[in-house]
XYZ file of C-alpha atoms in Angstrom:
216
model
C -48.353 -5.326 7.571
C -47.734 -2.074 9.375
C -50.774 -0.228 10.656
C -51.581 2.794 8.522
C -48.934 1.960 5.905
C -49.470 0.712 2.364
C -46.965 -2.124 2.481
C -47.059 -4.725 -0.332
C -48.570 -8.125 0.408
C -46.183 -10.454 2.141
C -44.027 -7.658 3.525
C -42.802 -8.340 7.063
C -41.033 -5.743 9.167
C -38.901 -6.918 12.060
C -35.521 -6.518 13.768
C -32.457 -7.765 11.910
C -29.952 -9.744 13.973
C -26.367 -8.699 13.239
C -23.350 -10.372 14.847
C -21.429 -8.070 17.162
C -18.683 -7.258 16.700
C -19.157 -7.057 12.941
C -17.246 -9.638 10.844
C -14.731 -7.015 9.703
C -13.495 -4.122 11.838
C -13.321 -2.064 8.613
C -17.115 -2.078 8.224
C -18.347 1.416 9.063
C -22.009 1.382 7.946
C -24.610 -1.321 7.329
C -27.807 -0.721 5.344
C -30.405 -3.502 5.344
C -33.660 -4.123 3.476
C -35.981 -7.106 3.083
C -33.924 -8.248 0.083
C -30.294 -7.491 0.856
C -27.718 -6.174 3.282
C -25.123 -3.643 2.116
C -21.974 -3.107 4.153
C -19.730 -0.107 3.569
C -16.083 -0.489 4.569
C -13.235 1.994 4.646
C -10.480 1.576 2.108
C -7.396 -0.040 3.606
C -3.816 -0.902 2.704
C -3.366 -4.642 3.261
C 0.174 -5.193 1.978
C 3.388 -3.192 1.529
C 6.452 -4.292 -0.432
C 9.362 -4.195 0.008
C 9.486 -4.174 3.793
C 12.834 -2.358 4.002
C 13.995 0.967 2.546
C 17.334 2.798 2.897
C 17.749 6.166 4.599
C 18.699 7.820 1.295
C 15.264 7.114 -0.239
C 14.530 6.305 -3.881
C 12.991 2.875 -3.237
C 9.932 2.058 -5.366
C 7.397 1.223 -2.672
C 4.252 -0.689 -3.629
C 1.094 -0.593 -1.508
C -1.817 -2.964 -2.102
C -5.095 -1.289 -1.154
C -8.850 -1.702 -1.502
C -11.446 0.836 -2.577
C -9.386 2.696 -5.186
C -10.468 3.348 -8.792
C -8.883 1.620 -11.784
C -9.854 1.446 -15.447
C -8.696 -1.054 -18.051
C -8.367 -0.227 -21.739
C -10.769 -2.105 -23.967
C -9.374 -4.116 -26.859
C -10.314 -1.343 -29.273
C -8.861 1.396 -27.065
C -5.600 -0.550 -26.724
C -5.114 -0.464 -30.511
C -2.708 2.423 -31.358
C -4.472 2.927 -34.694
C -7.529 4.132 -32.744
C -5.611 6.916 -30.971
C -6.439 10.213 -32.708
C -3.473 12.093 -31.212
C -1.064 9.185 -31.271
C -1.338 8.796 -27.500
C -3.469 6.345 -25.492
C -6.635 7.737 -23.861
C -6.355 8.947 -20.279
C -7.697 6.475 -17.762
C -9.425 7.299 -14.507
C -6.361 6.360 -12.437
C -4.306 8.893 -14.423
C -6.656 11.687 -13.330
C -6.625 10.848 -9.611
C -4.176 12.734 -7.388
C -2.793 10.051 -5.064
C -0.780 10.908 -1.945
C 0.888 8.479 0.431
C 1.381 9.281 4.106
C 4.246 7.697 6.035
C 3.969 8.017 9.799
C 6.122 6.828 12.693
C 5.230 6.795 16.381
C 8.686 6.249 17.890
C 10.080 8.780 17.214
C 7.115 10.904 16.088
C 7.431 11.575 12.351
C 5.008 12.312 9.502
C 5.700 12.858 5.791
C 3.529 12.781 2.644
C 4.698 11.962 -0.897
C 3.002 11.687 -4.276
C 1.944 8.291 -5.594
C 0.028 6.749 -8.476
C -2.264 3.797 -9.131
C -0.327 1.469 -11.419
C -2.188 -1.844 -11.583
C -4.737 -4.230 -10.083
C -3.893 -6.998 -7.643
C -4.779 -10.285 -9.403
C -4.990 -12.006 -6.032
C -7.669 -9.660 -4.679
C -10.798 -8.681 -6.588
C -10.928 -5.143 -5.192
C -7.178 -4.775 -4.765
C -5.259 -1.956 -6.425
C -1.517 -1.338 -6.485
C -0.223 2.135 -5.613
C 3.429 2.991 -6.202
C 5.557 5.810 -4.803
C 9.221 6.593 -4.184
C 10.433 6.717 -0.596
C 11.805 10.160 0.352
C 15.390 10.965 1.314
C 15.483 11.224 5.126
C 19.185 11.982 5.597
C 18.337 15.492 6.895
C 15.191 14.484 8.810
C 14.797 13.972 12.576
C 14.846 10.219 11.882
C 18.473 10.228 10.701
C 20.098 10.093 14.201
C 17.724 7.305 15.224
C 18.348 5.325 12.047
C 22.050 5.323 12.830
C 21.196 3.072 15.786
C 18.166 1.077 14.656
C 15.478 0.850 12.010
C 12.193 2.741 12.318
C 8.747 1.381 11.406
C 6.526 3.649 9.301
C 2.829 3.007 8.722
C 1.347 4.042 5.388
C -2.025 5.521 4.443
C -3.396 6.650 1.078
C -5.655 9.544 0.113
C -7.210 10.462 -3.240
C -9.087 13.567 -2.072
C -6.250 15.816 -0.939
C -6.105 14.467 2.595
C -9.783 14.883 3.475
C -10.045 11.135 4.073
C -7.355 8.477 4.452
C -7.310 4.716 4.244
C -7.655 2.845 7.504
C -4.515 2.853 9.644
C -3.332 -0.717 10.214
C -0.273 -2.251 11.850
C 0.424 -4.607 8.931
C 0.377 -1.684 6.441
C 3.930 -0.679 7.256
C 7.579 -0.932 6.272
C 10.889 -0.078 7.917
C 13.534 2.530 7.195
C 17.106 1.592 8.030
C 20.615 2.833 7.419
C 22.246 0.556 4.870
C 25.989 -0.179 5.197
C 28.148 1.756 2.747
C 30.139 -1.302 1.661
C 31.124 -4.825 2.620
C 34.357 -5.168 4.593
C 35.411 -8.389 2.861
C 34.062 -11.475 1.067
C 34.960 -15.134 1.637
C 36.112 -16.833 -0.565
C 37.758 -14.234 -2.809
C 37.447 -16.470 -5.892
C 34.854 -18.890 -7.261
C 34.538 -21.200 -10.289
C 32.229 -20.430 -13.222
C 29.893 -23.233 -12.214
C 27.111 -22.102 -9.824
C 26.714 -23.321 -6.264
C 29.611 -21.678 -4.411
C 28.568 -20.311 -1.014
C 29.762 -16.743 -0.416
C 30.118 -15.137 3.002
C 29.773 -11.339 2.926
C 30.987 -9.401 5.967
C 29.352 -6.020 6.665
C 27.940 -3.982 9.520
C 24.135 -4.144 9.455
C 21.558 -3.729 12.214
C 21.007 -7.156 13.826
C 17.196 -6.799 13.708
C 17.034 -6.780 9.910
C 15.504 -10.122 8.794
C 17.713 -12.123 6.461
C 14.899 -12.817 3.945
C 14.622 -9.060 3.224
C 18.212 -8.802 1.986
C 19.104 -9.010 -1.710
C 22.626 -9.554 -3.030
């Protein structure tokens, strides 16, 4: 027991050994007591899909992030007969102003667009899915660069008007590129109704674009 303090019987005060560095680089604060340890981590985007977006914008980009609010309708609230105005009740995610920041380092570029929380990530207990539309960058400083190569943009999310942002991470990113306007030709030029014919499509695309990110 501490001298001069009215500690309960059996209370022991001593240093707490914590591994350094901490298990997660996202952990910002640790609060410990004789019964528990609480760790506070910054919200972070841990996945972005798709990984490619065209210069003209309009792609529905989905970001998977931690630490964002989400409310599910109860069974009674999901019943339309319980809606007094004929509309479902507003959920907490509908009242949160979400903004998504897209930032490039080479060349230097920064743009912010509106987003919204659309769902939970079933594969992550604290995961939330934020969706936004990629902006049209045809008149931006990135356009001349995108004519030569794709540009990587990292994403961050804020729900307090930009006062705080999710942690900036290398894997929370996607790439802008200039899509070809059309294919030059296709081989073969005819195929039977039965599936299985291999088609070779000829077009000018940046060589760095990974084949698994292309959809025909």
